[in-house]
């Protein structure tokens, strides 16, 4: 069984227990209908927040906060704080204006019965240089407006996304930059690259992988573990990102956890297709900060017999964040995450299909702190010190002869210091600079048994036992200049060092923003990016340790046009050029960097070369409609081509070359109690190597036709996901029951073709079929 099938089991049997529990809850919910309606009419909710400058993080006093289309509002105090009380439980938007700042509209603020909802809103400064340009209402974040290839999402947009299960990667999959991967994967393959090329940070702390059952040497996995109820916002940059980010070729995902409730203790219980869990948050004694703590556990193993599945996966996590105010200008946040993934399959269970049996256990931990310091109105800094570790123990045997086929016991850890500084050196001029240093430790105990690979070649055994201690360092500097209200330019450079190969790389980057009118903005970016190869790959042969870091060059042009205050159209075109890609002389047609994607792992390569090249280009369209009243939506479309040059000099399509992508996401909120949302995805088929039918029949196993390597394509993919949410508002709690239907019209999307040993014929392996899912979230 492949690890990617874990997500299929989560989604496929996740509704069984819920189908039993939800009907049991329904009578209670119906009996609560009268108090629900009464609670929805009572004005006992409250919004408390703080308004700060986006540039300096200092409080903004005197800002006007209003709820559009109502007479309700407030003015921020000297410390930037404000309160709007006596609100009916519902979803609200807040419009914030202040002299010298651009207006901002914050949507999707959920007010609950007799509860305090806390928000932090950042106001971008308005340039006073040169001519005046009218500024729109501010439904989109300042980073989205000023930075190319950037999309920001708030917590509610992530939570309610149909078919995502609150998984950040699955939510981002609707964007035009992200390739369509398998239904049972949470991989982010961006603009033709592989999941290896995407990086994640959480509150300025790097996280190697945000998925259970992490894929070694990549950032992918079957299902994410971050708690969506803790998320304040997510910022996704698909290309042309600045020099503050290093060691990534394609994209970065910047995630922010909110602070806990500073006024009162509150909790939540949830039950969904990923499992069950709960959270608690509240103030720290002494009025010095707040804390949040949550735990989740899957339940598939608990209902294994009812689902008739063998080898059910088990996974769970503990997460926590504490915020401590040192003084008015200094704040420390502490973060801790531990995620455990387990899978076991017995020899008896493997007899039915002849696959392997064995067990896997992986423990991922990330912990650290971030110190934010405000510099008296001229800037601020964020400095984090963190430790992350992945400890995995995996061993599997062939069911046919009980011989060990694979063992991979490894520990990969890193201690990382990350410092980011922003300094306003003059009106309209900002300097950003910082450093990053990491000490990494790896311990590998790996065995890959001799086998015949997918094209019929015999591969020798690999046995590897090595330990490494490595060092990485980086420093960056960038300067942004706004000489007029219409023009902003940014130039910067990043230098990086890797101790294993002794590489010192320099990565210049530049961007320009021209506000042609109050509705139209033109953007461009150029950048060079470097990324070290995974140590699991370099460790296979000492000669690989000298391989240079991979390199990508980005060229991006785009335009934003505001159709209305809450609706924006974005068109972008890009070109990416790759060099120093690893090539295996023994398997000259393979793109090694894409091997650890999907169901695959890094194999036995031996000595690698670094003369591979790649290229990708595309055009993207994105139409975003924020929730201003009762409707929101997103439409995206893209044309993409991605290829690589193999060791023979032949250009071949890369694994995530969809050719085209199309998505529609929309929702309607007719009242504060109901919400309906839909998501439609369509994508061109990706390349694959077809079966060699004659040889597969002769050996009665899957053998690929090497003469047609990555030459054919799977059928086009399309699916529809639907979700309905119903809120029940009690005196001091809020119950959400939702129904989500995946693949609503049961499209038979093909995941792969293989040879069926029992039927002795070729067979299509299908992706997820129609799956109804019920979920419960009870906010106490």
XYZ file of C-alpha atoms in Angstrom:
780
model
C 0.000 0.000 0.000
C 1.339 3.458 -0.926
C 1.322 6.181 1.697
C -0.708 8.439 -0.618
C -3.647 6.041 -0.292
C -3.899 7.136 3.351
C -5.762 10.295 2.309
C -8.154 8.198 0.256
C -8.942 6.106 3.326
C -9.347 9.208 5.460
C -11.862 10.626 2.998
C -13.462 7.304 2.132
C -14.278 6.049 5.607
C -14.180 9.354 7.442
C -17.933 9.723 7.058
C -18.803 6.367 8.640
C -18.498 7.390 12.262
C -19.899 10.837 11.483
C -22.904 9.291 9.751
C -23.658 7.595 13.057
C -22.996 10.563 15.329
C -24.550 13.387 13.312
C -28.076 11.884 13.259
C -27.733 11.409 17.005
C -26.974 15.115 17.337
C -29.742 16.249 14.987
C -32.673 15.883 17.417
C -30.794 17.947 19.988
C -30.085 20.547 17.340
C -33.741 20.634 16.315
C -34.837 20.972 19.927
C -32.416 23.864 20.186
C -34.036 25.623 17.236
C -36.036 28.067 19.372
C -33.103 29.182 21.523
C -31.000 29.281 18.346
C -33.326 31.758 16.695
C -33.572 33.775 19.895
C -29.784 33.834 20.270
C -29.393 34.978 16.657
C -31.618 37.987 17.436
C -29.876 38.974 20.664
C -27.145 41.595 20.401
C -24.623 40.121 22.805
C -21.511 39.602 20.646
C -18.433 41.817 20.702
C -15.462 42.701 18.475
C -12.259 43.900 20.112
C -9.220 44.733 18.086
C -6.113 46.793 17.529
C -5.109 48.918 14.536
C -1.379 49.021 13.716
C 0.822 50.397 10.959
C 1.835 47.808 8.370
C 5.237 49.464 7.972
C 6.251 50.016 11.608
C 3.805 47.771 13.567
C 3.096 50.706 15.914
C -0.467 51.426 17.093
C -2.567 53.787 14.972
C -4.666 56.072 17.224
C -7.691 57.884 15.904
C -8.513 55.364 13.177
C -12.195 55.127 12.255
C -13.636 51.603 12.263
C -17.089 51.081 10.752
C -19.317 48.151 9.839
C -20.386 48.885 6.236
C -24.083 49.593 5.641
C -24.702 50.108 9.365
C -24.310 52.950 11.848
C -22.096 50.854 14.114
C -18.413 51.652 14.570
C -15.654 52.910 16.831
C -12.492 55.038 16.953
C -9.160 53.502 17.984
C -7.647 54.720 21.250
C -4.094 55.894 21.840
C -2.882 52.293 21.993
C -4.696 51.451 18.730
C -7.362 49.380 20.468
C -11.115 49.592 19.817
C -14.339 47.838 20.830
C -17.670 47.369 19.056
C -20.160 45.674 21.363
C -23.811 44.635 21.399
C -23.589 42.885 18.008
C -25.910 40.158 16.748
C -24.093 36.860 16.114
C -23.193 36.857 12.412
C -20.382 37.449 9.940
C -19.152 41.041 9.627
C -16.761 43.209 7.644
C -14.832 46.120 9.155
C -13.735 49.172 7.172
C -10.809 51.070 8.698
C -9.688 54.546 7.630
C -7.137 56.963 9.032
C -5.363 60.093 7.835
C -2.087 59.160 6.122
C -3.043 55.513 5.614
C -4.719 53.511 2.899
C -8.204 52.239 3.804
C -8.564 48.545 4.639
C -11.648 46.323 4.668
C -11.348 43.160 6.775
C -13.980 40.560 5.834
C -15.155 37.290 7.408
C -15.131 38.368 11.054
C -17.369 35.885 12.854
C -19.175 37.147 15.964
C -20.517 34.441 18.287
C -23.136 34.602 21.048
C -21.880 36.255 24.223
C -18.275 35.946 23.031
C -15.413 38.312 22.228
C -13.902 38.167 18.743
C -10.409 39.636 18.577
C -8.805 41.065 15.429
C -5.574 42.811 14.472
C -5.738 45.028 11.381
C -2.689 46.498 9.639
C -2.979 49.803 7.739
C -0.504 50.469 4.894
C 0.855 53.987 4.857
C -0.185 56.308 2.038
C 2.669 57.957 0.165
C 2.592 61.751 0.105
C 5.214 62.108 -2.619
C 4.184 63.526 -6.005
C 0.751 63.383 -7.564
C -2.276 61.999 -5.762
C -3.897 58.758 -6.929
C -7.284 57.657 -5.646
C -7.076 54.579 -3.420
C -9.718 51.849 -3.572
C -11.585 50.480 -0.590
C -8.908 47.979 0.505
C -10.528 44.537 0.411
C -7.186 43.054 -0.639
C -4.127 43.025 1.625
C -1.259 45.448 1.202
C 1.122 42.639 0.190
C -1.302 41.446 -2.475
C -1.507 44.972 -3.868
C 2.240 45.645 -3.881
C 3.818 42.230 -4.552
C 3.571 40.196 -7.730
C 2.253 36.596 -7.782
C 0.868 36.943 -4.246
C -2.492 35.795 -2.861
C -3.619 36.213 0.753
C -6.395 34.258 2.466
C -7.936 34.645 5.901
C -8.887 31.858 8.286
C -12.561 31.757 7.327
C -11.752 31.497 3.605
C -9.614 28.446 4.404
C -12.094 26.829 6.806
C -15.102 26.978 4.494
C -13.340 25.914 1.260
C -15.236 22.882 -0.112
C -13.240 19.700 -0.564
C -10.239 20.950 1.414
C -10.863 19.656 4.965
C -9.175 22.835 6.201
C -5.921 21.727 4.527
C -3.965 24.795 3.380
C -2.346 23.026 0.433
C -5.704 21.782 -0.866
C -7.180 25.285 -0.577
C -4.280 26.772 -2.554
C -4.790 24.108 -5.224
C -7.599 26.250 -6.681
C -5.113 28.980 -7.672
C -3.828 29.187 -11.255
C -0.174 28.746 -10.232
C -0.674 25.339 -8.572
C -0.622 22.132 -10.635
C -3.335 19.517 -10.211
C -1.880 16.585 -8.258
C -3.699 13.463 -7.113
C -6.844 13.711 -4.943
C -5.072 11.821 -2.184
C -2.113 14.213 -2.028
C -1.560 17.628 -0.446
C 1.413 18.498 -2.637
C 2.107 22.036 -3.856
C 3.671 21.871 -7.318
C 3.943 25.481 -8.472
C 4.453 26.771 -12.023
C 5.889 23.521 -13.328
C 8.127 22.776 -10.362
C 7.970 19.862 -7.929
C 6.792 19.945 -4.268
C 10.488 19.900 -3.303
C 10.665 23.539 -4.449
C 8.045 24.996 -2.033
C 8.891 26.264 1.452
C 6.753 26.999 4.535
C 7.142 29.385 7.466
C 4.842 29.744 10.472
C 5.176 32.946 12.503
C 8.712 33.427 11.129
C 9.653 29.824 11.993
C 10.559 27.448 9.123
C 8.618 24.181 8.980
C 10.078 21.453 6.701
C 6.709 19.807 6.007
C 3.139 20.612 7.133
C 1.716 17.150 6.311
C 1.301 13.883 8.173
C 3.337 10.993 6.689
C 5.931 13.441 5.312
C 7.711 12.598 2.103
C 11.470 12.595 2.602
C 13.260 15.125 0.418
C 10.046 16.967 -0.405
C 7.348 19.116 1.198
C 4.415 16.898 0.241
C 2.221 14.367 2.011
C -1.344 13.011 2.056
C -3.016 15.370 4.551
C -2.022 18.510 6.468
C -1.816 18.832 10.255
C -1.916 22.598 10.909
C -4.930 23.681 12.984
C -7.068 25.870 10.735
C -8.831 27.366 13.773
C -5.500 28.832 14.908
C -4.734 30.428 11.543
C -5.042 34.184 11.181
C -3.981 34.321 7.551
C -1.928 32.694 4.787
C 0.172 34.466 2.180
C 1.175 32.466 -0.897
C 3.867 33.743 -3.287
C 4.104 31.754 -6.510
C 7.162 33.459 -7.968
C 9.307 36.565 -8.036
C 9.451 36.651 -4.219
C 11.928 38.856 -2.383
C 15.394 38.094 -0.961
C 14.065 37.536 2.575
C 13.244 33.999 1.407
C 16.043 31.582 0.531
C 16.753 27.941 -0.302
C 13.592 27.565 -2.423
C 13.229 27.530 -6.223
C 9.506 28.044 -6.870
C 7.282 29.369 -4.098
C 6.840 30.185 -0.415
C 3.841 29.908 1.922
C 3.872 32.311 4.880
C 1.403 31.236 7.607
C 0.386 33.279 10.624
C -1.258 31.925 13.768
C -3.473 34.380 15.626
C -3.077 35.232 19.293
C -5.354 33.520 21.787
C -8.277 35.222 23.499
C -6.858 37.804 25.912
C -10.129 38.374 27.774
C -11.707 35.028 28.623
C -11.279 31.262 28.499
C -12.951 29.468 25.589
C -12.751 26.117 23.834
C -13.841 24.116 20.812
C -14.647 20.487 20.024
C -14.549 19.278 16.431
C -15.238 16.070 14.552
C -14.551 15.725 10.839
C -13.185 13.373 8.220
C -9.618 13.711 9.537
C -10.525 12.798 13.108
C -11.644 14.387 16.338
C -10.092 16.875 18.707
C -10.438 20.041 20.690
C -8.762 23.266 21.663
C -8.649 25.711 24.524
C -7.413 29.300 24.686
C -7.426 32.211 27.059
C -5.458 34.920 28.838
C -2.183 34.383 30.664
C -2.488 35.394 34.330
C -1.286 38.906 34.988
C -2.750 40.290 31.764
C 0.565 39.814 29.966
C -0.591 37.783 26.976
C -2.551 34.740 25.837
C -2.221 31.061 24.992
C -3.761 28.473 22.637
C -3.521 24.672 22.905
C -5.086 21.975 20.727
C -4.955 18.249 20.129
C -6.334 16.035 17.357
C -6.420 12.315 16.656
C -7.612 10.251 13.718
C -10.263 7.603 14.352
C -9.886 5.339 11.314
C -8.150 2.616 13.304
C -10.985 2.750 15.858
C -13.539 1.823 13.191
C -11.231 -0.401 11.132
C -13.487 -3.422 11.356
C -16.578 -1.407 10.392
C -14.846 0.005 7.308
C -13.522 -3.399 6.144
C -10.137 -1.823 5.524
C -6.885 -3.369 6.600
C -3.914 -1.364 7.777
C -5.810 1.755 8.808
C -3.506 4.742 9.379
C -3.242 6.487 12.732
C -2.180 10.079 13.138
C -2.543 12.938 15.579
C -0.993 16.166 16.735
C -0.508 18.583 19.616
C -0.107 22.288 18.919
C 0.274 25.351 21.070
C 1.128 29.033 20.932
C 1.744 31.545 23.704
C 2.070 35.305 23.306
C 3.829 37.338 26.003
C 3.980 41.143 25.998
C 7.361 42.304 27.313
C 6.430 45.968 26.982
C 4.648 48.229 24.506
C 7.293 47.678 21.796
C 8.403 44.099 22.413
C 6.456 40.870 22.150
C 7.558 37.221 22.293
C 5.584 34.340 20.801
C 6.326 30.712 21.619
C 5.264 27.947 19.218
C 5.185 24.172 19.610
C 3.912 21.476 17.213
C 4.223 17.687 17.357
C 2.639 15.415 14.735
C 2.711 11.597 14.926
C 1.963 9.351 11.924
C 1.667 5.560 12.165
C 0.783 2.769 9.770
C 0.938 -0.999 10.179
C -0.005 -3.799 7.795
C 0.353 -7.472 8.705
C 1.466 -10.339 6.484
C -2.034 -11.823 6.594
C -3.575 -8.541 5.444
C -1.161 -8.360 2.505
C -2.081 -11.810 1.172
C -5.188 -10.618 -0.655
C -3.387 -8.373 -3.125
C 0.208 -9.596 -2.875
C 1.533 -6.182 -1.863
C 4.084 -5.514 0.838
C 3.539 -5.562 4.571
C 5.307 -3.774 7.394
C 5.066 -0.659 9.504
C 5.854 3.035 9.493
C 6.097 5.601 12.259
C 7.061 9.237 11.891
C 7.309 11.962 14.531
C 7.592 15.584 13.378
C 8.324 18.322 15.883
C 8.801 22.066 15.562
C 9.335 24.413 18.462
C 10.711 27.863 18.948
C 10.116 31.483 19.703
C 9.920 34.761 17.831
C 10.779 38.168 19.258
C 9.136 41.150 17.581
C 10.634 44.525 18.433
C 9.275 47.897 17.301
C 11.823 50.674 16.710
C 10.052 53.883 17.767
C 8.201 54.601 14.553
C 11.042 53.888 12.095
C 10.781 50.136 11.710
C 10.643 46.753 13.394
C 12.364 43.382 13.530
C 11.386 39.736 13.894
C 13.966 37.324 15.274
C 13.216 33.629 15.688
C 15.161 30.713 17.088
C 13.642 27.315 16.359
C 14.286 23.586 16.299
C 12.602 21.155 13.918
C 12.992 17.406 13.642
C 11.634 14.471 11.656
C 12.230 11.032 13.155
C 10.984 8.269 10.866
C 11.164 4.476 11.148
C 9.885 2.524 8.141
C 10.323 -1.144 7.216
C 8.421 -3.227 4.644
C 8.642 -6.790 3.309
C 7.441 -8.511 0.135
C 4.336 -10.600 0.705
C 5.456 -13.124 -1.902
C 8.621 -14.258 -0.099
C 8.717 -12.246 3.160
C 12.056 -10.707 2.165
C 12.822 -7.180 3.294
C 12.244 -4.808 0.383
C 12.705 -1.438 2.070
C 14.004 0.013 5.324
C 14.440 3.693 6.037
C 15.207 4.786 9.579
C 16.293 8.389 9.626
C 16.462 11.505 11.763
C 16.706 14.941 10.166
C 16.851 17.981 12.433
C 17.728 21.662 12.206
C 18.376 24.500 14.651
C 17.577 27.741 12.822
C 18.092 31.424 13.580
C 16.098 33.816 11.391
C 16.265 37.597 11.649
C 14.188 39.993 9.492
C 14.413 43.771 9.788
C 12.409 46.593 8.188
C 13.637 50.181 8.459
C 12.005 53.304 7.017
C 15.123 55.318 6.108
C 13.224 58.240 4.543
C 9.754 59.095 3.368
C 8.998 56.643 0.564
C 12.164 54.599 1.152
C 12.364 51.327 3.076
C 15.383 49.164 3.785
C 14.969 45.456 4.586
C 17.858 43.296 5.766
C 18.489 40.181 7.778
C 20.358 36.935 8.326
C 19.533 33.242 8.519
C 21.689 30.445 9.896
C 20.973 26.759 10.406
C 22.835 23.824 11.904
C 21.469 20.565 10.539
C 22.031 17.011 11.767
C 21.101 13.853 9.854
C 21.321 10.168 10.681
C 20.488 7.706 7.885
C 19.991 3.944 8.070
C 18.572 2.919 4.701
C 18.194 -0.300 2.766
C 16.574 -0.702 -0.655
C 16.446 -4.326 -1.751
C 17.375 -5.538 -5.246
C 14.414 -5.289 -7.594
C 13.252 -4.962 -11.148
C 12.135 -1.403 -11.758
C 9.119 -0.197 -13.732
C 10.889 -0.457 -17.099
C 12.187 -3.983 -16.460
C 15.729 -3.081 -15.440
C 17.357 -4.873 -12.503
C 18.425 -2.432 -9.785
C 21.048 -3.485 -7.212
C 20.551 -3.210 -3.484
C 21.446 -0.034 -1.645
C 22.565 -0.050 1.970
C 23.395 3.264 3.563
C 24.435 4.166 7.106
C 25.718 7.731 7.458
C 25.661 10.677 9.805
C 26.026 14.303 8.800
C 26.286 17.660 10.493
C 25.925 20.535 8.063
C 25.706 24.303 8.170
C 23.723 26.792 6.123
C 23.902 30.553 6.204
C 22.268 33.437 4.431
C 22.087 37.223 4.450
C 19.963 39.623 2.436
C 19.486 43.302 1.726
C 16.777 45.083 -0.258
C 15.739 48.675 -0.845
C 12.236 49.846 -1.796
C 11.731 53.333 -3.214
C 8.456 55.114 -3.933
C 9.511 58.323 -5.720
C 5.901 59.089 -6.684
C 2.507 57.825 -5.599
C 2.378 55.790 -8.812
C 5.768 54.048 -8.788
C 7.542 51.660 -6.401
C 10.799 49.903 -7.202
C 12.582 47.261 -5.142
C 16.090 45.891 -5.658
C 17.847 43.376 -3.453
C 20.311 40.538 -3.176
C 20.696 37.390 -1.101
C 23.935 35.524 -0.362
C 23.859 31.895 0.839
C 26.421 29.311 1.986
C 26.198 25.501 2.242
C 28.954 23.660 4.106
C 28.638 20.294 2.325
C 29.685 21.514 -1.113
C 31.255 24.814 -0.017
C 28.925 26.739 -2.321
C 28.549 30.485 -1.907
C 25.707 31.728 -4.098
C 24.431 35.214 -4.872
C 20.819 35.795 -5.860
C 19.894 39.272 -7.158
C 16.191 40.154 -7.221
C 14.190 43.156 -8.400
C 10.566 44.193 -8.800
C 8.585 47.196 -9.990
C 5.020 48.350 -9.334
C 3.380 51.075 -11.453
C -0.072 52.325 -10.444
C -1.313 53.478 -13.831
C -4.643 54.629 -12.375
C -6.838 54.121 -9.353
C -8.014 50.847 -10.980
C -4.991 49.504 -12.888
C -1.591 48.406 -11.538
C 1.269 46.988 -13.614
C 3.894 44.730 -12.011
C 7.132 43.024 -12.943
C 9.760 40.943 -11.156
C 13.083 39.243 -11.817
C 14.992 36.953 -9.518
C 17.613 34.237 -9.238
C 16.949 31.479 -6.702
C 19.101 28.652 -5.350
C 18.180 25.518 -3.402
C 20.386 22.821 -1.924
C 19.643 19.218 -2.849
C 18.124 16.952 -0.141
C 20.796 15.250 1.957
C 18.949 11.942 1.485
C 19.982 12.258 -2.155
C 23.528 13.517 -1.621
C 24.256 10.826 0.994
C 23.912 7.965 -1.482
C 27.400 8.573 -2.901
C 30.241 10.677 -1.477
C 30.836 12.132 -4.949
C 27.331 13.623 -4.853
C 28.285 15.811 -1.905
C 30.089 18.165 -4.274
C 27.050 18.782 -6.479
C 26.177 22.502 -6.724
C 22.868 23.916 -5.546
C 20.043 23.868 -8.073
C 19.188 27.220 -9.651
C 16.101 28.877 -11.125
C 15.667 32.275 -12.761
C 12.217 33.927 -12.670
C 10.821 36.523 -15.084
C 7.285 37.668 -14.239
C 4.998 40.369 -15.685
C 1.450 41.069 -14.518
C -1.436 43.480 -14.185
C -4.177 43.990 -11.566
C -7.458 45.642 -12.489
C -10.084 46.523 -9.865
C -13.494 45.753 -11.378
C -15.173 46.888 -8.151
C -13.919 47.656 -4.651
C -14.201 43.968 -3.715
C -13.440 42.326 -7.085
C -10.012 42.152 -8.696
C -8.805 40.700 -12.008
C -5.159 39.628 -12.218
C -3.307 38.524 -15.372
C 0.299 37.310 -15.192
C 2.834 35.723 -17.501
C 6.059 34.074 -16.406
C 9.179 32.246 -17.576
C 11.329 30.033 -15.342
C 14.722 28.666 -16.359
C 16.387 25.866 -14.361
C 20.026 24.791 -14.220
C 22.217 22.454 -12.119
C 19.413 19.865 -11.983
C 20.628 16.389 -10.902
C 20.818 13.728 -13.623
C 21.388 9.970 -13.187
C 23.687 8.581 -15.929
C 22.342 5.068 -15.251
C 18.745 6.250 -15.854
C 19.379 9.091 -18.303
C 15.728 9.880 -19.058
C 14.605 10.391 -15.432
C 14.085 13.793 -13.802
C 15.627 12.945 -10.430
C 14.269 16.014 -8.669
C 10.701 14.926 -9.522
C 11.212 11.341 -8.344
C 10.220 12.064 -4.727
C 6.730 13.166 -5.739
C 3.357 11.489 -5.581
C 3.738 7.821 -4.618
C 7.450 7.739 -5.377
C 10.541 8.025 -3.208
C 14.146 8.776 -4.030
C 15.553 5.520 -5.381
C 19.050 4.049 -5.713
C 20.943 6.392 -8.024
C 24.652 6.143 -7.333
C 26.770 8.965 -8.736
C 24.765 11.911 -10.083
C 25.651 14.715 -12.459
C 24.484 18.339 -12.144
C 24.167 19.309 -15.803
C 20.396 19.008 -16.116
C 18.301 21.909 -17.360
C 14.621 22.790 -17.185
C 12.201 25.451 -18.290
C 8.607 26.429 -17.719
C 6.384 29.236 -18.944
C 2.748 30.126 -18.639
C -0.045 32.659 -18.573
C -2.446 32.927 -15.606
C -5.776 34.628 -14.980
C -7.280 35.086 -11.527
C -10.610 36.757 -10.701
C -11.256 37.247 -6.968
C -14.487 38.444 -5.345
C -14.236 39.070 -1.585
C -17.226 38.599 0.723
C -18.563 42.172 0.861
C -22.219 41.200 1.354
C -23.527 37.667 0.858
C -21.503 36.305 -2.068
C -17.833 35.493 -2.679
C -15.981 33.708 -5.432
C -12.800 32.919 -7.314
C -12.219 31.979 -10.961
C -8.764 30.934 -12.141
C -7.354 29.712 -15.444
C -3.840 29.107 -16.688
C -1.836 27.763 -19.590
C 1.414 26.108 -18.513
C 4.266 24.179 -20.118
C 7.112 22.641 -18.137
C 9.951 20.456 -19.412
C 13.473 19.261 -18.640
C 16.482 18.155 -20.680
C 17.589 14.637 -19.787
C 21.106 13.174 -19.841
C 20.701 12.294 -23.535
C 19.947 15.902 -24.430
C 16.247 15.212 -25.101
C 13.635 17.660 -23.802
C 10.786 15.905 -21.980
C 7.632 17.101 -20.207
C 7.936 17.274 -16.427
C 5.668 15.333 -14.097
C 3.368 18.280 -13.251
C 2.942 19.657 -16.770
C -0.880 19.935 -16.884
C -0.920 22.215 -19.962
C -4.047 23.937 -18.655
C -5.788 24.496 -15.296
C -9.252 25.876 -14.549
C -11.079 26.364 -11.230
C -14.249 27.997 -9.960
C -14.875 28.533 -6.239
C -17.968 30.326 -4.999
C -20.164 30.694 -1.975
C -23.444 32.230 -0.888
C -24.337 33.240 2.654
C -28.105 33.986 2.644
C -28.184 34.521 6.421
C -25.980 34.269 9.471
C -27.106 30.633 9.897
C -26.598 29.146 6.421
C -23.776 29.015 3.883
C -23.480 27.102 0.597
C -20.216 26.789 -1.338
C -19.024 24.944 -4.444
C -15.694 24.238 -6.090
C -15.088 22.965 -9.619
C -11.610 21.926 -10.780
C -10.514 20.982 -14.268
C -6.999 20.203 -15.525
C -5.221 18.661 -18.450
C -3.773 15.203 -17.991
C -0.172 14.975 -16.821
C 2.555 12.982 -18.615
C 3.198 9.334 -17.813
C 5.033 6.329 -19.193
C 2.560 3.747 -20.592
C 2.646 0.018 -19.943
C 4.655 -2.342 -22.071
C 1.711 -4.706 -22.534
C 3.692 -7.625 -23.947
C 6.350 -7.562 -21.235
C 3.796 -6.914 -18.482
C 1.833 -9.970 -19.626
C 4.984 -12.094 -19.799
C 6.146 -11.167 -16.274
C 2.591 -10.656 -14.910
C 3.605 -7.368 -13.303
C 3.656 -3.680 -14.178
C 6.387 -2.958 -16.729
C 6.623 0.463 -18.407
C 7.469 1.031 -22.062
C 10.823 2.806 -21.927
C 10.599 3.806 -25.586
C 7.605 6.018 -24.681
C 9.050 7.493 -21.488
C 6.751 10.330 -20.260
C 5.299 10.463 -23.780
C 1.591 9.870 -23.124
C -0.915 11.734 -20.941
C -3.627 10.727 -18.522
C -7.214 11.747 -19.411
C -8.255 15.264 -18.455
C -9.283 15.712 -14.832
C -12.431 17.398 -13.514
C -14.481 17.227 -10.330
C -17.113 19.153 -8.353
C -17.125 19.579 -4.564
C -20.134 20.991 -2.692
C -20.450 22.082 0.931
C -23.391 23.267 3.072
C -22.848 24.792 6.544
C -25.551 25.283 9.186
C -24.851 27.271 12.366
C -26.780 26.823 15.610
C -26.316 29.747 17.997
C -26.822 29.007 21.684
C -26.515 31.332 24.662
C -22.743 30.912 25.042
C -21.760 28.492 22.300
C -21.854 28.035 18.557
C -22.453 24.692 16.802
C -21.574 24.256 13.113
C -22.760 21.144 11.266
C -21.662 20.818 7.653
C -22.165 18.405 4.773
C -19.424 18.234 2.161
C -19.777 16.126 -0.975
C -16.554 15.318 -2.821
C -16.684 14.536 -6.544
C -20.425 15.212 -6.547
C -21.110 13.731 -9.997
C -18.743 10.768 -9.434
C -16.280 11.500 -12.215
C -13.897 8.558 -12.781
C -10.578 10.399 -12.839
C -7.586 8.192 -13.594
C -4.678 8.244 -11.144
C -2.521 5.629 -12.893
C -2.481 2.514 -15.067
C -1.030 -0.725 -13.747
C -1.044 -4.458 -14.446
C -3.559 -6.444 -12.387
C -1.833 -9.679 -11.356
C -5.071 -11.452 -10.462
C -6.964 -10.572 -13.641
C -3.732 -10.633 -15.681
C -4.698 -7.532 -17.623
C -4.099 -3.762 -17.595
C -6.263 -1.756 -15.208
C -6.905 1.897 -14.427
C -6.411 3.024 -10.847
C -9.062 5.637 -10.158
C -8.929 8.674 -7.917
C -11.581 9.447 -5.301
C -15.194 8.792 -6.227
C -18.314 10.399 -4.790
C -17.860 10.766 -1.040
C -20.326 12.495 1.327
C -18.724 13.857 4.498
C -20.377 15.188 7.629
C -18.561 17.336 10.165
C -19.159 19.070 13.499
C -17.484 22.074 15.096
C -18.735 23.109 18.531
C -17.286 26.370 19.821
C -17.709 26.574 23.587
